CSV table of C-alpha atoms in Angstrom, one decimal:
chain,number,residue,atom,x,y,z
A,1,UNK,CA,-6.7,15.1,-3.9
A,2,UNK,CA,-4.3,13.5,-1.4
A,3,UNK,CA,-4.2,10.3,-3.9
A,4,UNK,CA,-3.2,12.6,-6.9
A,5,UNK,CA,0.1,13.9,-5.1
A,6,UNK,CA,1.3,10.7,-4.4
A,7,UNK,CA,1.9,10.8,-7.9
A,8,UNK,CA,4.6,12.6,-7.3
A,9,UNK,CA,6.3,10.2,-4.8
A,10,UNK,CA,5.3,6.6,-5.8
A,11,UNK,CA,5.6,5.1,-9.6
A,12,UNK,CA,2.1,5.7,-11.6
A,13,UNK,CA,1.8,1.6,-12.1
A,14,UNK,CA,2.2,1.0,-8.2
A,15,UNK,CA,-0.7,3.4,-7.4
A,16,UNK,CA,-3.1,2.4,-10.0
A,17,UNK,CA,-2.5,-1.2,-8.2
A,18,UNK,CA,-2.7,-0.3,-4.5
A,19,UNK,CA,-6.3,1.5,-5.3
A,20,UNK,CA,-7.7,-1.1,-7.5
A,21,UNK,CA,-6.7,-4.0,-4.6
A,22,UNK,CA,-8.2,-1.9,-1.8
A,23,UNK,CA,-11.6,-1.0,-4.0
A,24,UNK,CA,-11.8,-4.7,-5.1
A,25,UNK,CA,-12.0,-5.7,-1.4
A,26,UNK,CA,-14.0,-3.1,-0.6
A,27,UNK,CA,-16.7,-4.5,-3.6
A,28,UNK,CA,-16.4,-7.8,-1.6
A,29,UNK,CA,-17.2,-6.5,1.4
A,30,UNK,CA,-20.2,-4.7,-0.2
A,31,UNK,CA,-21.1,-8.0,-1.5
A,32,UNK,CA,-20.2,-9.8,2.1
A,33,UNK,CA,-23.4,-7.6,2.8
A,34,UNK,CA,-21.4,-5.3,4.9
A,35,UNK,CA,-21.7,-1.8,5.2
A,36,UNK,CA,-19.3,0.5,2.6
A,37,UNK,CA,-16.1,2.1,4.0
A,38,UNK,CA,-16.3,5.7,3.9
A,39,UNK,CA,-13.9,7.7,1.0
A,40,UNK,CA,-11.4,9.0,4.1
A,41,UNK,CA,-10.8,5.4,5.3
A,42,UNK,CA,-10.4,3.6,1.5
A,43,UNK,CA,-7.8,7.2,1.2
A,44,UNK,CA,-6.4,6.2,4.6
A,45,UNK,CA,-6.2,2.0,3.7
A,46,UNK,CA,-4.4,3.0,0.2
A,47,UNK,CA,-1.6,5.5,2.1
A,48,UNK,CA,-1.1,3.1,4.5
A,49,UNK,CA,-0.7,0.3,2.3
A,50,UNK,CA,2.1,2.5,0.0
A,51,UNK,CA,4.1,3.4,3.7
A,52,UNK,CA,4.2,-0.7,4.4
A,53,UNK,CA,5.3,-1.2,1.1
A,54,UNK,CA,7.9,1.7,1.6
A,55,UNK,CA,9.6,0.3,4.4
A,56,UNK,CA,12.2,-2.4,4.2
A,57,UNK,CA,11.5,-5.5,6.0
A,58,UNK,CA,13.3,-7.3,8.8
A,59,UNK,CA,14.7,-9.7,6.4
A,60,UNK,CA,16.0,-7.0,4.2
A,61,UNK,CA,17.5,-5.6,7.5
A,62,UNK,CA,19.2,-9.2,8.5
A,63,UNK,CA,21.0,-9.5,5.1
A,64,UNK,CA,22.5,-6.0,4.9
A,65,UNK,CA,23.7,-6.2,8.7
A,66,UNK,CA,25.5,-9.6,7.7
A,67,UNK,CA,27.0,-9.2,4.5
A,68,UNK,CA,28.7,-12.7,4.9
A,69,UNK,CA,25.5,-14.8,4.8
C-alpha cells in the first residue's frame, strides 16, 4: 500500500527500478545464506532509497552557489 501511492509522487519507471534493485539484493542475501528482511524493512529500504535520490547533492549545491565556475 505505501509503495502504490508513491505512484503518485515518483515517475512509474524510477519505482519499478528502486524495488527491483532492493529485491535483487535481497535474493543475494538469501542466497549469501542470510536470513530474509522482513516486508516493512524492503518497504522502508525502497522509501528511503527514493528520499536519497530526491535530494540534491553537495555538488549540485557547490555549482548553483557559484554560478561563475
Amino acid at each position: 500500500e505505501r509503495l502504490a501511492l508513491l505512484g503518485e509522487k515518483y515517475p512509474h519507471d524510477l519505482l519499478v527500478k528502486v524495488i527491483r534493485q532492493r529485491l535483487e539484493q535481497e535474493r543475494l542475501s538469501i542466497a549469501a545464506g542470510k536470513a530474509c528482511a522482513s516486508l516493512n524493512d524492503i518497504v522502508a529500504s525502497v522509501l528511503g532509497e527514493l528520499e536519497t535520490l530526491e535530494k540534491p547533492s553537495q555538488n549540485d549545491s557547490f555549482w548553483s552557489q557559484n554560478p561563475y565556475l
